[in-house]
Amino acid sequence: MGSPVKGFILQAFLGMLVLCTRSQVFASNLSEPMGVVTINLSGGSPEAPSFTVVAPGIHGSCIFRGPIEGFVSDNNVSFYRTPELDNPANRKGPFSNGVLGSVQGRASTTLDENGSVSNLNLLFSGNGYRDRPGVSLTPPSNPKNSATVYRAATVEAEWNSSLSVITGFSILEKGVGYDQPPAVYIEGGPHYLKIIDTESNYSGHSFLINSNSDHVLELNNSLNLPLGSILLKDTLVEVLPAWTLGSLFGFTEIQLQSDANASRADWIYLLKSSANQIGDNSDYVAHFHNGTEWKLVNSPNDSTSHYKISPDESVIIARRSEADKVLTFNGISPVIPTTWYLTEFNRTKLVSNPFPTSIKLSDIIGNETITDDNSSAEENSTRWLAHREQDLADNIQILNSSGWSTYWHDGTNLTISKPAVISAKAGSGIGGSLTMRDFSMDSGTIQSVTNPPSGSPLITAQNHGLEPGFWIKITGATGRLTNDEKIQINSLGDEVDTGEGMLISSSINGRWEIINVSTDTFELNNCLVDSDFEENGFAKWTTGNPGEGYDANVSLSILGGGGQGARAVGIVEGGKITSISLTYGGLFYTSPPTVVVHPGGWNSLGRGEAPINDLLIPAGSGALLIRKHPNGIKSTLPLRSISQD
C-alpha cells in the first residue's frame, strides 16, 4: 500500500508511576508505569519532511480503578454504588452522570491582586454533555508570601441542558494564596474502559464509552464480542481518558511548528478507520496547527483538536521545519497484557508499542495467536496469518530512512507445545563472561532432605549435574511438620512419634540458590526447613526444560546479571532444544542473568530464507499492520506482556 512517509526516527518511553485522579483503588499492584515520552524529531522541509512514528499509549490519569458490579444488557456495564455520607439512604456511583461520551470543555483562570481567582475564561464550551460536568482547579502550589492563609478555589459549571454545552462558571470560593493562575480541569472527553483483571481471558481489552450514568457505562462493542461472558461480576477494570490531538500535542500552545499557512506547519497523520480506507495515500489524513487550534490540511475550516487517538494507535509526525526538535509528553505503558485490533482483509492499522521498552515481535505476538490456516473458520480468521510467502501472509511494516520495511511470520515453530525454559548462573569465564557450563535446562527427582536445627539443608538428588550458583525450582516436596527442636508435631502443636506428624507442603518448595555441590548432593542457600522430608517420588528440582514441538533453531536473549554482550542460539533436534551455541560470552555477568527463548519465525523482504528472530519495535514507536488473510475479519490480537513468561 502507498504511504506519504519517506523516513523517520524512533525514540523511547521512560517509566514512572500512574495514579488515578478520582478512583476506588483496590490494589497498588494494579498501577501501570507512567513516564515522560521523549521523541527526537529531525529537521525537514515542506518539500522533504522528516517523519517520526509516535505511540502515545493510553492516557496517564485513570478516573476509576476497581471491580464492576456486573453486565446489564445492550452493551451496558454496572458499577457498585455506595451510600452518601450526608444522606446514607441515597446511593451514589463512581462517575459523574452524562460526561464520559462528551467533547471536553476547556477554560483558563484570572487572578486578582490578592492571589484569588477573579474570573474563569471559557475557551471551549464542549458538547455532548448530558449533565453538568464537574470542574476542579489546582490548589496554590507556592502560597504567596503575603498570604497568612491559603486555600483552593472552587467553581461550578453553568450548563445548557438543551444544547448540552457549558455556558459559563460560578465561582463558589475564590481561594487565597495563588501566585499564578490555577489550571482548570473540566470533566468529559472520550474515555475507555480497560479490563485489567489478570484472571480474565480478556485482560487488556479496551472499549470506548458511548455514554454513562453515575453507575452504568454504555460501551461501544464494534466487534460484537459477548460482553455478558467477558464483563463478569467483580472483574477489575480501569476507566481512562483517551488521547486527542489537543490533549496529546497541545490545544493552543504546542511543541510542534504551527502556522496559519498549512504548508509551513508540521503535520500529523492519522490513519482512517478500516471502513473508510481505499488503499492509497488518501487513507492518511494530515492535520496541522494554525496557531490557535488543530485543523485539517485539506479542509482548514474543520477543527480537529478533539479527534480521538485509540489506545493501541500510533500516529506519524511530519517535521516540515528545519530545526531538530525534542518532544516530551506524559503517557503510560501497561505491564499487564494488552491488545491490538486487527482489521479485516485488505485493510491497515497503525499500532503502537504499548510497553516502556523495545519489544521483539516473537515475544509480543505469541504463537497461540498465529495460524497458518487461511480458512474462514473463526479460530483462524481472527488470528495473525503466517505463510512462507510474504504476499500470502499478514504483514507488519516498520519505517526507516529508506521507507517501509516489510516483515511477516513464515510459520516457523508454530507447533511448540511446551515452551523451553533455560536458566543461567553468574559467568564463570574470564571477566565474568558466560561459558557453556553456566547454562542449564535440566530436572531431576529428590531422594532425601535433611532437617537441620540451623544451617542449610542438604538435598540428595543422584547425578544431578548441577554446579554452585544455579537457582533451582523445587516442587512437590512434602514433609512431617516439626517444631524448633525438630520433633514432629500434629496440627495442635503437640509432639508426636516420628511418622505421625502433620503432613504439609515442605518449605523447600520454591526457588533457591544451590551451594556446596557434590555429585549427588547440594545445599539450599538460606533455606529453613520446617518438616521431615517424605520420600514419595513427587519432589522434583528443575532449572528449566528443553521444550517440545520446535522445528527450527531459536535465538536467545541474555538479560541482566550485571553483564552485557552475550549472544547465544538454541540448537533444536527432535522438537527440543538439545544444546546451546554460545557465539559470544559477553562480560561482567556477576549474578545470574535471565535467558529469554524467542520462537522466531519472522522474515523480512530482501533476506531470502534468512529468518529474523530479533525484530524490534522500539519503545515509544509503532508499526503498520497490513491484513492479507483472505478471510480475515475484525478481531482483537492479544499481546503478551513483556513479563508474561
XYZ file of C-alpha atoms in Angstrom:
645
model
C 0.000 0.000 0.000
C 1.237 3.506 -0.746
C 2.209 5.944 2.002
C 3.172 9.611 2.298
C 6.034 8.692 4.603
C 9.653 8.846 3.373
C 11.687 8.386 6.553
C 11.686 8.823 10.272
C 13.392 8.455 13.664
C 12.177 6.340 16.583
C 12.807 7.040 20.248
C 11.665 5.823 23.664
C 9.349 5.930 26.643
C 10.781 6.277 30.175
C 8.933 4.888 33.192
C 7.375 6.404 36.310
C 4.085 5.612 38.119
C 0.455 6.443 37.309
C -2.172 7.175 39.966
C -5.930 7.555 39.490
C -7.144 11.113 39.938
C -10.530 10.051 41.284
C -10.943 6.351 41.834
C -11.544 3.442 44.094
C -8.086 1.910 44.223
C -8.245 -1.700 45.324
C -4.646 -2.864 44.893
C -1.415 -0.975 44.386
C -0.044 -3.675 42.110
C -2.622 -2.651 39.517
C -0.754 0.591 38.874
C 0.900 0.931 35.498
C 4.160 2.704 34.756
C 3.803 6.298 33.644
C 6.620 8.265 32.130
C 7.860 11.187 30.139
C 7.874 10.312 26.466
C 10.902 11.775 24.696
C 10.760 11.886 20.905
C 13.604 13.245 18.768
C 12.454 14.864 15.536
C 14.969 15.575 12.805
C 14.545 18.801 10.929
C 12.967 18.689 7.493
C 11.318 20.971 4.982
C 7.951 21.276 3.240
C 9.490 19.570 0.203
C 11.273 16.807 2.183
C 9.722 16.336 5.633
C 11.314 14.173 8.303
C 8.896 11.550 9.617
C 8.573 10.084 13.110
C 6.200 7.417 14.383
C 4.817 8.218 17.839
C 2.932 5.748 20.031
C 1.350 7.682 22.890
C -0.222 4.753 24.746
C -3.254 5.170 26.987
C -3.742 8.475 28.787
C -1.903 8.839 32.070
C -4.602 9.529 34.686
C -7.336 6.986 35.259
C -10.601 8.197 36.796
C -11.636 4.811 38.194
C -9.997 1.537 39.100
C -11.940 -1.285 40.726
C -14.458 -4.115 40.222
C -17.637 -3.972 38.165
C -20.980 -4.962 39.637
C -21.920 -6.855 36.506
C -23.051 -6.785 32.896
C -26.566 -5.407 32.467
C -27.599 -5.680 28.804
C -27.297 -3.851 25.479
C -23.575 -3.228 25.985
C -24.124 -1.685 29.427
C -21.965 -2.491 32.447
C -22.868 -1.510 36.003
C -20.717 -0.494 38.974
C -21.225 -0.631 42.727
C -22.871 2.336 44.428
C -22.067 3.481 47.960
C -24.155 5.477 50.469
C -23.546 9.215 50.552
C -22.058 10.473 53.813
C -24.666 13.173 54.431
C -27.577 11.009 53.255
C -26.869 7.272 53.624
C -30.220 6.367 52.087
C -29.002 7.839 48.789
C -26.541 5.602 46.960
C -24.045 7.158 44.538
C -21.986 5.586 41.777
C -18.322 6.391 40.968
C -18.947 8.568 37.881
C -20.372 11.994 37.135
C -23.547 11.470 35.164
C -23.534 12.033 31.394
C -19.997 13.347 30.813
C -17.840 10.456 29.551
C -19.128 10.453 25.968
C -18.760 14.205 25.502
C -16.271 16.519 23.823
C -14.362 18.078 26.719
C -14.660 21.767 27.528
C -11.664 23.968 28.359
C -11.156 27.083 30.452
C -8.478 29.311 31.970
C -8.375 31.480 35.092
C -7.508 35.051 36.010
C -6.193 36.183 39.427
C -6.790 39.422 41.274
C -4.117 41.355 43.172
C -4.831 39.312 46.317
C -3.941 35.991 44.719
C -7.586 34.906 44.417
C -9.439 33.656 41.345
C -11.440 36.548 39.908
C -12.659 35.023 36.677
C -12.874 31.842 34.607
C -12.480 32.250 30.866
C -14.423 29.702 28.784
C -12.060 28.697 25.982
C -14.252 25.936 24.566
C -17.788 25.087 25.616
C -17.512 21.401 24.784
C -20.522 19.464 23.547
C -22.431 16.294 24.206
C -22.736 16.938 27.949
C -25.861 15.119 29.122
C -25.462 16.555 32.610
C -23.489 19.273 34.370
C -19.763 18.366 34.395
C -17.629 18.744 37.474
C -14.900 21.398 37.465
C -11.760 21.456 39.604
C -8.872 23.915 39.954
C -5.361 23.132 41.081
C -4.575 24.334 44.624
C -1.978 27.038 45.326
C 1.402 25.428 44.620
C 3.549 28.183 46.141
C 1.450 30.262 48.542
C 2.084 33.990 48.240
C 4.368 35.220 50.974
C 1.854 37.915 51.864
C -0.953 35.395 52.408
C -1.496 34.407 56.021
C -3.757 31.554 54.877
C -4.242 29.855 51.566
C -6.922 27.592 50.141
C -8.019 26.276 46.772
C -10.728 27.955 44.727
C -13.914 26.047 43.888
C -16.206 26.606 40.917
C -19.308 25.147 39.305
C -20.061 24.883 35.606
C -23.112 26.604 34.139
C -24.680 24.107 31.764
C -27.266 24.414 28.972
C -29.194 21.149 29.024
C -30.838 21.813 25.635
C -27.559 22.440 23.809
C -25.521 20.049 26.027
C -22.740 22.625 26.366
C -21.037 24.661 29.091
C -22.092 28.306 29.060
C -20.029 29.710 31.927
C -18.954 29.255 35.533
C -19.999 30.253 39.014
C -17.137 30.896 41.429
C -18.160 29.368 44.772
C -14.849 30.074 46.530
C -12.232 32.441 45.100
C -9.397 30.837 47.022
C -6.427 32.602 48.608
C -2.681 32.433 48.127
C -2.242 31.798 44.386
C 0.924 33.198 42.808
C -0.078 32.031 39.331
C -3.457 31.265 37.697
C -4.537 27.725 38.565
C -5.149 25.136 35.850
C -8.754 24.151 35.179
C -9.909 20.560 34.724
C -13.402 20.029 33.311
C -14.798 16.525 33.291
C -15.541 14.998 29.912
C -13.910 13.840 26.708
C -13.591 10.360 25.212
C -12.915 7.570 27.695
C -12.196 3.857 27.528
C -12.983 1.011 29.849
C -9.981 -1.317 30.054
C -10.050 -4.792 31.596
C -7.069 -5.146 33.954
C -8.100 -8.345 35.729
C -5.181 -10.755 35.313
C -7.535 -13.703 35.821
C -9.697 -12.665 32.867
C -9.088 -14.147 29.408
C -9.816 -10.652 28.082
C -7.283 -8.761 30.188
C -6.027 -5.773 28.206
C -9.163 -5.328 26.081
C -10.441 -1.747 25.835
C -13.914 -0.488 24.955
C -14.844 3.081 24.009
C -17.523 4.528 26.308
C -20.515 5.956 24.434
C -22.368 7.401 27.421
C -22.798 6.961 31.155
C -24.891 7.449 34.255
C -23.372 7.649 37.723
C -23.036 3.841 37.873
C -23.645 2.455 34.342
C -21.387 2.742 31.289
C -22.660 2.135 27.761
C -19.821 0.606 25.741
C -19.065 0.663 22.031
C -18.904 -3.026 21.106
C -17.959 -2.702 17.439
C -16.617 -6.267 17.312
C -19.843 -7.709 18.750
C -17.963 -9.503 21.499
C -20.011 -11.496 24.044
C -19.830 -8.866 26.778
C -22.036 -10.912 29.084
C -19.329 -13.581 29.164
C -16.479 -11.073 29.385
C -17.599 -8.495 31.945
C -18.350 -10.822 34.808
C -19.203 -9.718 38.330
C -16.179 -8.241 40.166
C -13.963 -8.151 37.065
C -11.297 -5.492 37.683
C -11.299 -2.600 35.225
C -9.948 0.892 34.736
C -11.645 3.871 33.135
C -9.167 6.158 31.388
C -9.429 9.209 29.146
C -8.258 8.733 25.582
C -5.726 10.962 23.906
C -6.966 13.542 21.441
C -4.839 15.635 19.110
C -5.247 18.546 21.521
C -4.656 16.700 24.796
C -1.583 14.910 23.427
C 0.096 17.664 21.410
C -1.480 20.770 22.974
C -4.610 22.799 22.266
C -3.245 26.327 21.911
C 0.455 26.173 22.773
C 2.237 23.265 21.119
C 5.796 21.999 20.818
C 5.498 21.442 17.073
C 5.716 24.116 14.392
C 2.389 25.942 13.976
C 1.462 28.390 11.242
C -1.692 29.806 9.712
C -0.300 28.576 6.395
C -0.508 24.759 6.461
C 2.456 24.392 4.107
C 4.792 25.914 6.717
C 3.464 23.980 9.733
C 4.357 20.495 10.951
C 1.784 17.859 10.077
C 0.396 14.886 11.995
C -1.026 11.958 10.041
C -3.852 9.824 11.393
C -4.855 6.677 9.528
C -8.529 6.415 8.602
C -10.616 3.661 10.135
C -10.608 0.436 8.146
C -14.187 1.019 6.959
C -13.127 4.284 5.269
C -9.884 3.116 3.667
C -9.493 2.735 -0.101
C -5.866 1.592 -0.168
C -3.938 4.698 -1.264
C -2.280 7.793 0.226
C -5.655 9.360 0.970
C -6.035 6.840 3.818
C -3.579 9.039 5.755
C -5.260 12.254 6.918
C -2.970 15.231 7.634
C -3.623 17.731 10.437
C -1.799 20.980 11.246
C -1.931 23.609 13.987
C -2.720 27.129 12.782
C -1.524 28.838 15.971
C -4.924 28.587 17.636
C -6.208 25.047 17.083
C -5.744 21.870 15.048
C -7.176 21.820 11.529
C -7.415 19.509 8.545
C -4.742 20.277 5.933
C -7.189 19.605 3.113
C -10.071 21.436 4.831
C -8.658 24.210 7.055
C -12.090 25.306 8.274
C -12.604 21.983 10.078
C -11.371 21.887 13.671
C -9.770 18.588 14.692
C -8.366 19.295 18.183
C -10.780 16.760 19.645
C -10.054 13.919 17.207
C -9.554 10.831 19.307
C -6.455 8.568 19.237
C -7.236 4.961 20.203
C -5.226 3.249 22.975
C -3.477 0.892 20.530
C -2.945 3.520 17.828
C 0.207 5.323 16.707
C 0.490 8.496 14.632
C 3.033 9.865 12.160
C 4.603 13.288 12.686
C 5.917 15.070 9.591
C 8.548 17.621 10.656
C 8.446 20.320 7.951
C 10.631 22.942 9.632
C 14.438 22.943 9.529
C 15.355 22.760 13.220
C 15.639 19.478 15.087
C 13.120 19.162 17.896
C 12.688 17.119 21.070
C 9.076 16.451 22.047
C 8.079 15.499 25.582
C 4.673 14.473 26.878
C 3.239 12.151 29.513
C 1.923 8.688 28.820
C 1.690 5.233 30.373
C 2.684 1.753 29.266
C 0.885 -1.302 30.629
C 2.690 -4.091 32.443
C -0.340 -6.356 32.060
C -1.115 -7.860 28.640
C -2.833 -5.547 26.182
C -4.335 -5.908 22.700
C -4.007 -4.760 19.133
C -7.117 -4.606 16.996
C -6.786 -6.404 13.664
C -8.644 -5.086 10.646
C -10.486 -7.098 8.055
C -8.850 -8.348 4.815
C -7.022 -5.758 2.695
C -7.082 -3.054 5.368
C -4.334 -1.497 7.509
C -3.825 -0.248 11.060
C -1.129 1.932 12.640
C -0.475 0.282 16.005
C 1.695 1.227 18.951
C 4.332 -0.478 21.021
C 2.491 -0.267 24.358
C 5.462 -1.154 26.541
C 8.224 1.010 28.055
C 10.982 -0.886 26.276
C 11.836 -2.188 22.820
C 9.961 -5.406 22.092
C 10.569 -8.396 19.833
C 7.706 -9.471 17.636
C 8.213 -13.107 18.621
C 7.644 -12.078 22.233
C 4.666 -9.746 21.907
C 2.734 -11.818 19.327
C 2.600 -15.296 20.832
C 2.293 -18.467 18.779
C -1.150 -19.021 20.250
C -2.400 -16.015 18.235
C -0.831 -17.106 14.904
C -2.251 -19.559 12.367
C -1.052 -20.919 9.026
C -4.624 -21.846 8.032
C -6.315 -19.149 5.916
C -9.780 -20.678 6.135
C -12.867 -18.775 7.274
C -13.255 -20.772 10.485
C -13.412 -18.338 13.395
C -10.354 -19.804 15.138
C -8.349 -18.953 12.004
C -9.987 -15.789 10.626
C -9.378 -13.942 13.910
C -5.668 -14.792 14.096
C -2.473 -13.464 12.536
C -1.799 -15.373 9.307
C 1.630 -16.955 8.739
C 2.918 -18.249 5.406
C 6.304 -18.863 3.799
C 5.366 -16.402 1.041
C 5.157 -12.741 2.057
C 2.237 -11.958 -0.264
C 0.157 -14.708 1.342
C 0.812 -13.722 4.972
C -0.278 -10.834 7.152
C 2.445 -8.170 7.024
C 3.889 -5.745 9.538
C 5.860 -2.739 8.306
C 8.449 -0.665 10.151
C 9.558 2.720 8.824
C 13.231 3.548 8.331
C 15.248 6.114 6.413
C 14.503 4.424 3.099
C 10.775 3.822 3.645
C 8.739 0.872 4.849
C 10.489 -2.403 5.695
C 8.152 -5.389 5.447
C 8.105 -8.399 7.769
C 5.904 -11.455 8.095
C 5.780 -14.726 10.001
C 6.779 -17.719 7.890
C 5.200 -20.389 10.121
C 8.393 -21.492 11.876
C 7.950 -23.032 15.345
C 4.169 -22.689 15.327
C 3.843 -26.233 16.666
C 5.506 -25.530 20.023
C 3.501 -27.426 22.626
C 5.784 -26.726 25.573
C 7.962 -23.589 25.591
C 11.578 -24.158 26.574
C 12.939 -22.633 29.775
C 16.680 -22.087 30.288
C 18.484 -20.942 33.448
C 21.878 -19.298 33.759
C 24.231 -18.530 36.612
C 26.911 -15.882 37.044
C 29.632 -16.019 34.420
C 32.477 -18.430 35.171
C 34.700 -17.196 32.341
C 37.345 -14.504 32.242
C 35.955 -11.089 33.179
C 32.605 -12.582 34.174
C 31.945 -13.906 30.690
C 29.426 -16.706 30.266
C 30.565 -20.194 29.322
C 28.619 -23.307 28.345
C 28.718 -24.586 31.922
C 26.742 -21.511 33.014
C 23.528 -22.692 31.314
C 21.108 -25.410 32.387
C 17.663 -26.747 31.452
C 17.669 -29.975 33.460
C 15.460 -31.581 36.076
C 15.504 -34.499 38.458
C 13.978 -36.236 41.467
C 14.874 -35.547 45.099
C 15.588 -38.613 47.234
C 16.163 -37.034 50.631
C 16.323 -33.732 52.521
C 17.935 -33.079 55.883
C 16.157 -31.038 58.549
C 18.990 -29.379 60.473
C 18.367 -27.179 63.539
C 20.477 -24.499 61.832
C 22.281 -24.004 58.550
C 21.321 -25.012 55.042
C 19.538 -28.316 54.306
C 21.385 -30.989 52.324
C 19.482 -32.285 49.293
C 20.207 -35.696 47.794
C 19.470 -35.923 44.049
C 21.574 -38.559 42.348
C 23.744 -37.460 39.399
C 22.106 -34.025 39.263
C 24.873 -32.461 37.123
C 24.460 -29.025 38.704
C 27.132 -26.522 39.691
C 27.214 -23.965 42.525
C 25.457 -20.703 41.730
C 22.482 -22.070 39.810
C 18.997 -21.265 41.035
C 16.667 -24.240 41.002
C 12.913 -24.584 41.420
C 11.631 -27.300 43.756
C 8.050 -28.575 43.576
C 6.047 -31.416 45.062
C 8.038 -31.785 48.290
C 6.063 -32.780 51.391
C 7.083 -33.475 54.964
C 6.016 -34.086 58.553
C 5.744 -30.797 60.456
C 8.398 -30.272 63.152
C 8.940 -27.782 65.968
C 12.072 -25.762 66.761
C 13.627 -28.850 68.367
C 12.965 -30.753 65.112
C 10.477 -33.097 66.772
C 7.389 -33.952 64.732
C 4.140 -32.324 65.870
C 0.447 -32.533 64.986
C -1.908 -29.758 63.933
C -2.330 -28.707 67.586
C 1.411 -28.349 68.120
C 1.655 -31.483 70.274
C 4.787 -33.606 69.904
C 4.116 -36.993 68.299
C 6.076 -40.072 67.236
C 8.151 -39.992 64.052
C 5.889 -40.620 61.080
C 2.811 -39.271 62.895
C 3.432 -35.537 62.392
C 1.103 -33.380 60.361
C 1.773 -33.808 56.616
C 2.419 -30.429 54.965
C 3.863 -28.894 51.826
C 7.560 -28.504 52.612
C 9.190 -25.099 52.938
C 11.855 -26.210 50.438
C 9.309 -25.736 47.628
C 10.243 -22.592 45.731
C 13.361 -21.094 44.109
C 16.748 -21.463 45.775
C 20.388 -20.849 45.043
C 22.436 -24.028 45.421
C 25.806 -24.186 47.209
C 28.293 -26.827 48.412
C 27.683 -29.155 45.485
C 28.838 -32.780 45.166
C 27.967 -35.429 42.574
C 24.747 -36.470 44.311
C 24.040 -33.626 46.754
C 23.744 -29.873 47.101
C 22.618 -27.390 49.754
C 19.902 -24.738 49.513
C 21.299 -21.350 50.462
C 19.380 -19.516 53.235
C 16.622 -22.117 53.389
C 14.942 -23.002 56.695
C 13.272 -26.428 56.778
C 10.007 -26.893 58.657
C 9.419 -30.624 58.287
C 10.928 -34.098 57.967
C 11.019 -34.959 54.264
C 8.610 -37.628 52.966
C 10.162 -39.545 50.084
C 7.327 -40.365 47.668
C 8.806 -39.688 44.230
C 6.890 -36.431 43.744
C 9.593 -33.994 44.876
C 11.323 -32.541 41.811
C 14.012 -29.984 41.099
C 14.398 -28.136 37.820
C 16.436 -25.418 36.151
C 14.212 -25.432 33.075
C 13.166 -27.707 30.250
C 14.164 -28.198 26.591
C 10.619 -27.629 25.342
C 8.573 -29.628 22.864
C 7.341 -29.050 19.325
C 10.165 -26.884 17.952
C 11.047 -27.286 14.274
C 13.924 -24.783 13.935
C 16.754 -23.253 15.977
C 15.837 -20.332 18.213
C 17.595 -17.159 19.267
C 18.240 -16.467 22.938
C 18.371 -13.115 24.704
C 20.516 -12.870 27.836
C 19.326 -10.041 30.049
C 20.537 -8.591 33.341
C 23.059 -10.218 35.642
C 25.159 -7.048 35.605
C 26.677 -8.045 32.271
C 26.332 -7.266 28.614
C 27.019 -8.565 25.154
C 26.353 -12.300 25.439
C 24.763 -13.921 22.376
C 23.503 -17.464 22.013
C 21.357 -19.763 19.865
C 19.324 -22.758 20.980
C 20.029 -25.789 18.768
C 16.887 -27.825 18.052
C 16.799 -31.549 17.346
C 13.782 -33.813 17.579
C 11.495 -30.944 18.576
C 13.607 -29.965 21.607
C 16.490 -27.648 22.378
C 19.320 -30.129 22.811
C 22.215 -27.719 23.228
C 23.190 -24.059 23.302
C 25.599 -22.469 20.855
C 27.267 -19.561 22.644
C 28.548 -17.205 19.951
C 29.887 -14.658 22.448
C 30.080 -14.891 26.221
C 29.925 -11.178 26.954
C 31.433 -9.623 30.103
C 30.684 -8.773 33.745
C 27.910 -11.287 34.475
C 28.378 -11.177 38.234
C 24.905 -12.529 39.049
C 22.527 -14.892 37.256
C 21.091 -13.336 34.071
C 17.668 -14.115 32.631
C 17.555 -16.194 29.452
C 14.648 -15.465 27.086
C 13.863 -18.060 24.396
C 12.468 -16.440 21.241
C 10.433 -18.759 18.995
C 11.319 -16.602 15.971
C 9.723 -17.195 12.588
C 9.739 -13.577 11.453
C 11.133 -12.925 7.995
C 11.984 -9.804 6.013
C 11.838 -8.872 2.367
C 15.300 -8.929 0.839
C 16.754 -11.545 3.220
C 15.825 -14.646 1.254
C 15.386 -17.605 3.588
C 17.232 -15.982 6.500
C 14.784 -15.633 9.424
C 14.559 -12.556 11.623
C 14.429 -13.758 15.216
C 15.106 -10.419 16.877
C 12.963 -7.857 15.022
C 12.500 -4.916 17.373
C 9.746 -2.339 17.664
C 11.394 0.459 19.663
C 9.714 1.885 22.734
C 7.503 4.867 22.018
C 7.023 3.923 18.379
C 4.685 1.835 16.282
C 4.182 -0.214 13.157
C 1.776 -0.639 10.264
C -0.278 -3.839 10.171
C -1.422 -4.971 6.714
C -4.112 -7.654 6.763
C -3.669 -10.160 3.918
C -5.623 -13.031 5.439
C -8.212 -13.606 2.662
C -10.831 -14.497 5.267
C -9.538 -12.162 7.965
C -12.173 -10.345 9.998
C -12.067 -7.525 12.546
C -10.771 -9.034 15.749
C -8.531 -8.498 18.744
C -4.943 -9.704 18.817
C -3.990 -10.274 22.468
C -0.404 -9.205 23.074
C 1.824 -10.921 25.556
C 3.160 -8.881 28.448
C 6.913 -8.207 28.488
C 6.966 -10.040 31.839
C 4.458 -12.742 30.956
C 6.916 -15.602 30.763
